[in-house]
PDB file of C-alpha atoms in Angstrom:
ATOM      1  CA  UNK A   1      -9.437 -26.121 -29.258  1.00 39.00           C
ATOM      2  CA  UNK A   2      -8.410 -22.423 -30.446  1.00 40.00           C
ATOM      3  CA  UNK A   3      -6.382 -20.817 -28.485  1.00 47.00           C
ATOM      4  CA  UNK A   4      -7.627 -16.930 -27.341  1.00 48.00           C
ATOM      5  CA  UNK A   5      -6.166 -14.476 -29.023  1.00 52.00           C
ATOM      6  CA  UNK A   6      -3.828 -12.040 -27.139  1.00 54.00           C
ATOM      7  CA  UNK A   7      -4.556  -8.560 -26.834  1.00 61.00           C
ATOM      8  CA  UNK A   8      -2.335  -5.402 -26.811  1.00 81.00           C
ATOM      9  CA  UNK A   9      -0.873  -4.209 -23.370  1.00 82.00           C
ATOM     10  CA  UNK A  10      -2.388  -0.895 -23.702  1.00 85.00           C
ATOM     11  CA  UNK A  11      -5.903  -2.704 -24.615  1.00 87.00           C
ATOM     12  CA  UNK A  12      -5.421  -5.006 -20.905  1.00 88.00           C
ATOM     13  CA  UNK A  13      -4.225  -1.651 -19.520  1.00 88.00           C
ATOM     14  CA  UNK A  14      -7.280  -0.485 -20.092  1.00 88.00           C
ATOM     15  CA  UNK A  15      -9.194  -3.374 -19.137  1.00 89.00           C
ATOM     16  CA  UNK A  16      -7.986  -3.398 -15.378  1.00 90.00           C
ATOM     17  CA  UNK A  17      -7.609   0.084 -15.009  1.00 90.00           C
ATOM     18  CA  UNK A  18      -9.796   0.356 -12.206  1.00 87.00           C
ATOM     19  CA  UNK A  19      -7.614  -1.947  -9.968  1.00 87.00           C
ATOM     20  CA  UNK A  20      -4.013  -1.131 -10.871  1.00 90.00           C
ATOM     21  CA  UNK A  21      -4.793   2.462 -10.264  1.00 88.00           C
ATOM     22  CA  UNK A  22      -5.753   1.761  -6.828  1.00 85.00           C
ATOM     23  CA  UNK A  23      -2.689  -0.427  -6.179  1.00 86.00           C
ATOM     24  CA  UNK A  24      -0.643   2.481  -7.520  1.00 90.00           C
ATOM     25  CA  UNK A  25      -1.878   4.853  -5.218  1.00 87.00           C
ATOM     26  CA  UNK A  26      -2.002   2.626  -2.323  1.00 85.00           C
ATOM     27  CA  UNK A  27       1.810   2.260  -3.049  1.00 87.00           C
ATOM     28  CA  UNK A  28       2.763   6.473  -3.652  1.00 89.00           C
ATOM     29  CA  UNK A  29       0.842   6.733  -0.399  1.00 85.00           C
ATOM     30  CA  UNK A  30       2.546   4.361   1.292  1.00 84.00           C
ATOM     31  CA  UNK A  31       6.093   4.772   0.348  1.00 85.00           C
ATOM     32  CA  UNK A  32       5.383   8.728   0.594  1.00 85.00           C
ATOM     33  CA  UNK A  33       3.768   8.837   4.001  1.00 81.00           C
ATOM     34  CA  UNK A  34       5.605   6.065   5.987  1.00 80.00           C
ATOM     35  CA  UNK A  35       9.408   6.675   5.141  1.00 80.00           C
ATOM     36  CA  UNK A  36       8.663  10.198   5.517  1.00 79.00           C
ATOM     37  CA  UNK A  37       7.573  10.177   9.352  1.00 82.00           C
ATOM     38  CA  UNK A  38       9.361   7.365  10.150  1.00 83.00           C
ATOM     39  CA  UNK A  39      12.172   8.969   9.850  1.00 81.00           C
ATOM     40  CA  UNK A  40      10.806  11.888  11.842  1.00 81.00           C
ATOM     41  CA  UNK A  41       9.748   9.070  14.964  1.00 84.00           C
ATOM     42  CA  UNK A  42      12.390   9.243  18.498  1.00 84.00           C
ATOM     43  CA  UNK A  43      10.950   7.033  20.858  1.00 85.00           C
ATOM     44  CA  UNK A  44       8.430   8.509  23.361  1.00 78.00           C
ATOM     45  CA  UNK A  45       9.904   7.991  26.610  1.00 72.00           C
ATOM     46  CA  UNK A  46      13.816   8.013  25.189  1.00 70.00           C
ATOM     47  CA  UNK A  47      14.328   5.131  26.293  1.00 74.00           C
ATOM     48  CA  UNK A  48      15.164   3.210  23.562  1.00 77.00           C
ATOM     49  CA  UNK A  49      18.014   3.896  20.678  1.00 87.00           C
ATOM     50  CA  UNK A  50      16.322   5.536  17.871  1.00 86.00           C
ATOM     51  CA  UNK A  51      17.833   3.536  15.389  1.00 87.00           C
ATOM     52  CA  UNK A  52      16.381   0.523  16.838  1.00 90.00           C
ATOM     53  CA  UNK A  53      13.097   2.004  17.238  1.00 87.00           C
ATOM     54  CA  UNK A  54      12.660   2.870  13.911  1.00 87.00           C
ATOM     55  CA  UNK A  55      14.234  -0.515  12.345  1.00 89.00           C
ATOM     56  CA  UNK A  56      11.903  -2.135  14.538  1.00 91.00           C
ATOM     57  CA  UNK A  57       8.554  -0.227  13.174  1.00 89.00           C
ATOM     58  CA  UNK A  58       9.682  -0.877  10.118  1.00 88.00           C
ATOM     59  CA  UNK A  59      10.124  -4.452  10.272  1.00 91.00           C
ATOM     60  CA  UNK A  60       6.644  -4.803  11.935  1.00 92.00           C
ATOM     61  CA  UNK A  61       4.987  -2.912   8.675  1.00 90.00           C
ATOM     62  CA  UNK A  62       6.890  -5.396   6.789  1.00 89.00           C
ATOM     63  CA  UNK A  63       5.612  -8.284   8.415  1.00 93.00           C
ATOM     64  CA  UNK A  64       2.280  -6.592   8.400  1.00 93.00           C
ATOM     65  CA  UNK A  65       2.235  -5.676   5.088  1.00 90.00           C
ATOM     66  CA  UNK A  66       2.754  -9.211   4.741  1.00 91.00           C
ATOM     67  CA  UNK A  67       0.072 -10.439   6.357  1.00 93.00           C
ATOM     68  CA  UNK A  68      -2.087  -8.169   4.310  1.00 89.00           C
ATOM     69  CA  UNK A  69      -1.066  -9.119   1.376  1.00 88.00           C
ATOM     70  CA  UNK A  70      -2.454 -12.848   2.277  1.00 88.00           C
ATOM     71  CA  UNK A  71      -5.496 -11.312   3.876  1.00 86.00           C
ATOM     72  CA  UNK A  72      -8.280 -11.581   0.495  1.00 81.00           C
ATOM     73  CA  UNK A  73      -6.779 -15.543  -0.158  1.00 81.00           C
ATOM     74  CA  UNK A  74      -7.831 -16.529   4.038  1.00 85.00           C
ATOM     75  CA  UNK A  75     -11.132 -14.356   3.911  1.00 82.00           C
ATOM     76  CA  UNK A  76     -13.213 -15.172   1.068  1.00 77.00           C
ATOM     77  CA  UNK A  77     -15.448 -12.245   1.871  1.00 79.00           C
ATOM     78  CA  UNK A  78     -12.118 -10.119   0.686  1.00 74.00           C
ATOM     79  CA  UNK A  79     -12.646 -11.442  -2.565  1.00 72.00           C
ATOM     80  CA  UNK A  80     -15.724 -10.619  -3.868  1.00 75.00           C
ATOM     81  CA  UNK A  81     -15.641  -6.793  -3.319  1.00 75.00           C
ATOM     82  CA  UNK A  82     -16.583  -4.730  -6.099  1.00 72.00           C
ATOM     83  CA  UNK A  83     -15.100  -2.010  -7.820  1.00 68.00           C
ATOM     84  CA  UNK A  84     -16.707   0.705  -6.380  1.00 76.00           C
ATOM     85  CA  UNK A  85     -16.220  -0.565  -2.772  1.00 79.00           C
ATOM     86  CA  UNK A  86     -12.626  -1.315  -3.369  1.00 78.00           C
ATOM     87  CA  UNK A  87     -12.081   2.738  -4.852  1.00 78.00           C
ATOM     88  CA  UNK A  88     -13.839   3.888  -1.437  1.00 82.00           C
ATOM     89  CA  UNK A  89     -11.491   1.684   1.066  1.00 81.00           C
ATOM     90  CA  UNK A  90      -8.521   2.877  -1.092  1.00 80.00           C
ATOM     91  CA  UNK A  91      -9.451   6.237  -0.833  1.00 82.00           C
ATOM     92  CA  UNK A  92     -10.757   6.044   2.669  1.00 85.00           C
ATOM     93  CA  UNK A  93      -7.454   4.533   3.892  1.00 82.00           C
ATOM     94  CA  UNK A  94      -5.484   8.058   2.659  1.00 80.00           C
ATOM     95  CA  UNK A  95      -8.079  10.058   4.269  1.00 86.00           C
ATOM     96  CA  UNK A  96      -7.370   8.296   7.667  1.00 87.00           C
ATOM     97  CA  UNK A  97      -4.059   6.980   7.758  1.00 83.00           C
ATOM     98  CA  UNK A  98      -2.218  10.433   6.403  1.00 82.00           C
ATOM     99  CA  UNK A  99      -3.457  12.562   9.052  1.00 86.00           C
ATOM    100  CA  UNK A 100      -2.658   9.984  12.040  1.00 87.00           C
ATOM    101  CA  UNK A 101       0.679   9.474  10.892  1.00 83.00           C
ATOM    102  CA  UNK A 102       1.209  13.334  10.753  1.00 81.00           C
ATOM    103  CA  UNK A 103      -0.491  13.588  14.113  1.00 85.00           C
ATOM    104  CA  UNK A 104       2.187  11.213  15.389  1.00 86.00           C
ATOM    105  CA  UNK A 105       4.999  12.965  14.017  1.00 80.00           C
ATOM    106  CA  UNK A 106       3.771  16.098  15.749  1.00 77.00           C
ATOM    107  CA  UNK A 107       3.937  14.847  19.261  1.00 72.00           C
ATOM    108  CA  UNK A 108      -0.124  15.010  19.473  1.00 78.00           C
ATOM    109  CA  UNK A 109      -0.170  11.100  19.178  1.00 83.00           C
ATOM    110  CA  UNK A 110       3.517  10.062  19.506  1.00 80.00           C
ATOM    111  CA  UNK A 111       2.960   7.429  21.736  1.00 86.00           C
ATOM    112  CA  UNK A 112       5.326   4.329  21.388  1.00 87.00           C
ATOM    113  CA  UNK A 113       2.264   2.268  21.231  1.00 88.00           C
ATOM    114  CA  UNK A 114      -0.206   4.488  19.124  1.00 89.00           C
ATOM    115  CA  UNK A 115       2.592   4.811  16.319  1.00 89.00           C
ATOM    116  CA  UNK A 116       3.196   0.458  16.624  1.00 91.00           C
ATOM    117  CA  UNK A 117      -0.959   0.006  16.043  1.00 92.00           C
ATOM    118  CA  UNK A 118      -0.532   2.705  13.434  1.00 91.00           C
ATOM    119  CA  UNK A 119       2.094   1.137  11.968  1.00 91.00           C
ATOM    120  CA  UNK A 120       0.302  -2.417  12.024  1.00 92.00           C
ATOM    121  CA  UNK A 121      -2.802  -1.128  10.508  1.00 90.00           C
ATOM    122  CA  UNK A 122      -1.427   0.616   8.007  1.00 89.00           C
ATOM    123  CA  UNK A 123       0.643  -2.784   6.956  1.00 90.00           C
ATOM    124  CA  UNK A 124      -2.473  -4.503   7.104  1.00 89.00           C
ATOM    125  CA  UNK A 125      -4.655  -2.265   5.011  1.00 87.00           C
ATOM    126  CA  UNK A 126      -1.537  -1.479   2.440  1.00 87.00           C
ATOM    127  CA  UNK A 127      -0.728  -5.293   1.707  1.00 88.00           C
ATOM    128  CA  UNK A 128      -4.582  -5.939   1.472  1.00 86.00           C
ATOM    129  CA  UNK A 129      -5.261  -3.384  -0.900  1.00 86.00           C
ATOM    130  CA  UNK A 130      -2.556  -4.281  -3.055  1.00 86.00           C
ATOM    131  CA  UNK A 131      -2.996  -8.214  -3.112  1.00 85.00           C
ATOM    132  CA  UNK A 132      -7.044  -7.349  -3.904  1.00 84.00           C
ATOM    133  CA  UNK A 133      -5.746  -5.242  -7.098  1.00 86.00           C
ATOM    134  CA  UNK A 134      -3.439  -8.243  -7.594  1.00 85.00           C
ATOM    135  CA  UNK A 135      -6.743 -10.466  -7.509  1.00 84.00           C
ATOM    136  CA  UNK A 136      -9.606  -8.355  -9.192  1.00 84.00           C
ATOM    137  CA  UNK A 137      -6.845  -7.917 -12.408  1.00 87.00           C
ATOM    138  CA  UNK A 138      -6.712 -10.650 -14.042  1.00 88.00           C
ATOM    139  CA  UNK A 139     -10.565 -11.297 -13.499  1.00 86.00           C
ATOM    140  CA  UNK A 140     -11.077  -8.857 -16.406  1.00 87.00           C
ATOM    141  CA  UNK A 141      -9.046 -10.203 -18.921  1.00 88.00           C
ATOM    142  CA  UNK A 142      -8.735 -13.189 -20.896  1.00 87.00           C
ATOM    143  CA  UNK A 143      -6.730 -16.290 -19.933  1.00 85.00           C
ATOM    144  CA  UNK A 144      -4.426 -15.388 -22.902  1.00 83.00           C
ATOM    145  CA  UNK A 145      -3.590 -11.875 -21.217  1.00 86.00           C
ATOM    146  CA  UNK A 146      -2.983 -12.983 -18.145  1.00 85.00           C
ATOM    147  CA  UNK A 147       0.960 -12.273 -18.372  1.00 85.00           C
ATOM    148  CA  UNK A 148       0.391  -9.216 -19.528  1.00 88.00           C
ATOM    149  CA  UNK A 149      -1.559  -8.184 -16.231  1.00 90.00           C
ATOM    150  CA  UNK A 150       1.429  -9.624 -14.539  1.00 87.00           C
ATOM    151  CA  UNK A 151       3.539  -7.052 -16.330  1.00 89.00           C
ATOM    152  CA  UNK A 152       1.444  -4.407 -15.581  1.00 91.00           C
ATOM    153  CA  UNK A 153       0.779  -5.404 -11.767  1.00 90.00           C
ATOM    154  CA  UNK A 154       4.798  -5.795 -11.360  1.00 89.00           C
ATOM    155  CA  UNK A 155       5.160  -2.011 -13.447  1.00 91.00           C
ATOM    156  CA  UNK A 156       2.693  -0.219 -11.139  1.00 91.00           C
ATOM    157  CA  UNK A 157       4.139  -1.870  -8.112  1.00 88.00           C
ATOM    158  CA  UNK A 158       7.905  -0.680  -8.930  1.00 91.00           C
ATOM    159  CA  UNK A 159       6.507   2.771 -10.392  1.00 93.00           C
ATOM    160  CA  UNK A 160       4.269   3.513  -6.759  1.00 90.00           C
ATOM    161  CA  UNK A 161       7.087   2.573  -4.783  1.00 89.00           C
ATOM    162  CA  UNK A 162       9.685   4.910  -6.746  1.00 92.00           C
ATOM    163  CA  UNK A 163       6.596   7.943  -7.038  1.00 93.00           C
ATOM    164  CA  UNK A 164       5.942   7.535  -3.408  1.00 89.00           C
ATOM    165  CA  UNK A 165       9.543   7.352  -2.175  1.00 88.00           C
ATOM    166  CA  UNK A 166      10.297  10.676  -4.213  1.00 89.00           C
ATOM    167  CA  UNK A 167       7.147  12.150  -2.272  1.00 89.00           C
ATOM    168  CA  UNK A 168       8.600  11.099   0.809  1.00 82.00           C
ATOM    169  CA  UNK A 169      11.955  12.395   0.669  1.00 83.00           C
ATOM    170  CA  UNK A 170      10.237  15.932  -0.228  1.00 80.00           C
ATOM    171  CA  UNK A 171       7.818  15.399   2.491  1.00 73.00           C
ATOM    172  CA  UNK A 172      10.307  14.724   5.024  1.00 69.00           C
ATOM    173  CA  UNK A 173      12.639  18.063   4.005  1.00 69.00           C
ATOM    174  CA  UNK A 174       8.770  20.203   4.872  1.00 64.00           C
TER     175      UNK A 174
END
């Protein structure tokens, strides 16, 4: 049988714009919100080391994150949103999470136990939203392209985390 031909990167660019733009700004978001106030976190009741307390949150987004990121493969449902609904929960998911994680930076919600749900959620929903851009992109293409949206995927992902972590570090100096 013929084999497809192979399109241009900027043609597959095209072609899964849709979902690699949300992963991007899921990642500037994250990596520009949660090192930011993380790093503005002391423990609520002071009685833990600080240090501690803030490896700790970050290890549980990690693992969170994690779990996220498996999320669409262990709930099929996941999987078949459309384009439109998965634009909306990206954008949704700024609109919500930025404000509580200023909130809780600003003593209003600085609970130990707000910022650790906080934290969890915001793993959850981050890793999800990335692994569904990681699914829905090569949907669009051709089997021969398929590397090509693993370029891309792997670009956006480095590029959102070094956007985002620029963000952050002005973000934190505010």
């Amino acid at each position: 049988p013929p084999k497809a031909e192979s399109g241009t990167m900027w043609r597959v660019y095209k072609q899964i714009f849709v979902p690699i733009m949300c992963g991007w700004v899921c990642s500037v978001v994250t990596f520009s919100v949660f090192p930011s106030q993380i790093g503005r976190w002391f423990p609520s009741g002071g009685e833990y080391d600080t240090s501690i307390y803030r490896s700790f949150l970050i290890y549980m987004f990690s693992i969170s994150d994690t779990v996220g990121r498996s999320l669409p493969r262990f709930l099929p449902g996941l999987m078949k949103v459309g384009y439109k609904k998965f634009v909306t929960l990206t954008f949704l998911r700024g609109i919500i999470v930025i404000p509580l994680f200023l909130l809780s930076s600003n003593g209003l919600l600085g609970f130990d136990w707000f910022r650790l749900i906080l934290v969890l959620a915001f793993g959850v929903s981050s890793g999800a939203n990335f692994g569904l851009a990681n699914i829905l992109s090569p949907k669009l293409v051709g089997p021969a392209d398929k590397m090509h949206v693993g370029t891309i995927i792997s670009f956006v992902a480095v590029n959102g985390l070094f956007i985002g972590s620029l963000i952050g570090i002005g973000l934190k100096e505010i």
